Tab-separated table of C-alpha atoms in Angstrom:
chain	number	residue	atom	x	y	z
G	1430	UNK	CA	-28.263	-2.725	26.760
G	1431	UNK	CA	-27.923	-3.929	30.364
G	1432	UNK	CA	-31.269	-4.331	32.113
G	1433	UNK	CA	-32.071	-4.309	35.752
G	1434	UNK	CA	-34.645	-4.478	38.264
G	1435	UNK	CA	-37.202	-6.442	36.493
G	1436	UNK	CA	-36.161	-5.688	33.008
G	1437	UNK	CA	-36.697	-2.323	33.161
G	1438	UNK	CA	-33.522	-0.194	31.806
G	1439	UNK	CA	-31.104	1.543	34.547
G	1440	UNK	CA	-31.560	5.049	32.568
G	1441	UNK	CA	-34.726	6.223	30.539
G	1442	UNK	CA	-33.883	6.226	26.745
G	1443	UNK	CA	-33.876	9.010	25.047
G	1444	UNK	CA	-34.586	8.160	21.597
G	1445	UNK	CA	-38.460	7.934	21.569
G	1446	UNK	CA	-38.680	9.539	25.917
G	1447	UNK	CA	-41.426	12.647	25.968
G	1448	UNK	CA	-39.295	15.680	27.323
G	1449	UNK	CA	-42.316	16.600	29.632
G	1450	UNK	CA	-41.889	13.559	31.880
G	1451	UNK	CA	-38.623	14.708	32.911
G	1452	UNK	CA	-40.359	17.953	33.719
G	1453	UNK	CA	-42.996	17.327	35.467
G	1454	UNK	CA	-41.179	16.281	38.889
G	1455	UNK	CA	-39.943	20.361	38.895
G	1456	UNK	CA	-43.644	21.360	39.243
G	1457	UNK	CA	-43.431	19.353	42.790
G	1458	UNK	CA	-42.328	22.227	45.045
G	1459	UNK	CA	-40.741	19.474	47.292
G	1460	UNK	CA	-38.596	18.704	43.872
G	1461	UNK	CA	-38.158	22.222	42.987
G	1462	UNK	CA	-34.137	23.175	43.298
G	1463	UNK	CA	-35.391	26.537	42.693
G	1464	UNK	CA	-38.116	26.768	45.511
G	1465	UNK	CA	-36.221	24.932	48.272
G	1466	UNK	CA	-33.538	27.410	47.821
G	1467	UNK	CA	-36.471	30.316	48.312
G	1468	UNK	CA	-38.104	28.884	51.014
G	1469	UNK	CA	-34.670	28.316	52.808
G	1470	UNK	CA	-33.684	31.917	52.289
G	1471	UNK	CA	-36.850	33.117	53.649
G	1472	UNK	CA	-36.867	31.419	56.394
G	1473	UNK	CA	-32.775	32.092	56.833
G	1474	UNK	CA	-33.796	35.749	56.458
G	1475	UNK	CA	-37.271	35.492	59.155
G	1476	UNK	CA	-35.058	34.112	61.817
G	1477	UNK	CA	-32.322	37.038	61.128
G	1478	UNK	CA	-34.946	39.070	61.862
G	1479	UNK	CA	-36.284	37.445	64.660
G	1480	UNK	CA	-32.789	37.200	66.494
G	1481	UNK	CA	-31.951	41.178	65.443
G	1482	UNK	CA	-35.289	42.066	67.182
G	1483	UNK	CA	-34.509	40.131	70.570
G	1484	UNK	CA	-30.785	41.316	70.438
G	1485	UNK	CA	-32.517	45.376	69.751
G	1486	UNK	CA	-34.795	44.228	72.817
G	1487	UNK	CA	-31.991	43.155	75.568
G	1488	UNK	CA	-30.125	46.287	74.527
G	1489	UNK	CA	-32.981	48.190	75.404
G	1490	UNK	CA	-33.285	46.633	78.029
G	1491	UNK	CA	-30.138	47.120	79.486
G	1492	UNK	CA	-30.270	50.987	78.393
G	1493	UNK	CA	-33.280	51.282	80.484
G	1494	UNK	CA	-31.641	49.637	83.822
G	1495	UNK	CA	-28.465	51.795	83.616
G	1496	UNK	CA	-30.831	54.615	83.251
G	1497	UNK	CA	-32.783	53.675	86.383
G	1498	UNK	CA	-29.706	53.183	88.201
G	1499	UNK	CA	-28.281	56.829	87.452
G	1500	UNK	CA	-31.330	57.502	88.838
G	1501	UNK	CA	-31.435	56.221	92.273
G	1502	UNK	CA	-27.798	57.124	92.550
């Protein structure tokens, strides 16, 4: 087997490896595949919302100053 960096092996052997090592760096949430992909779709979904509510807004908005201008007419 080829050995790099120090003499440590370029992949982590299976034959004796505990399973739970390769685990553990999902319970990171900065790791997590899973939780990235959540937090980006919340956030994805917040600032939908956010621009839906300031579009809603100018539209009122606009409603209100045609209105106002009827009026004065």
């Amino acid at each position: 087997m080829e050995k790099e960096f120090n003499n440590y092996p370029p992949f982590m052997p299976f034959d004796n490896a505990d399973i739970n090592i390769a685990n553990d760096i999902y319970k990171d949430p900065m790791f997590n595949p899973t939780m990235q992909y959540e937090q980006a779709f919340s956030y994805y979904k917040y600032l939908c919302m956010q621009m839906d509510y300031k579009i809603k807004c100018k539209e009122y908005e606009n409603m209100c100053q045609k209105e106002k201008a009827r009026r004065s007419e």
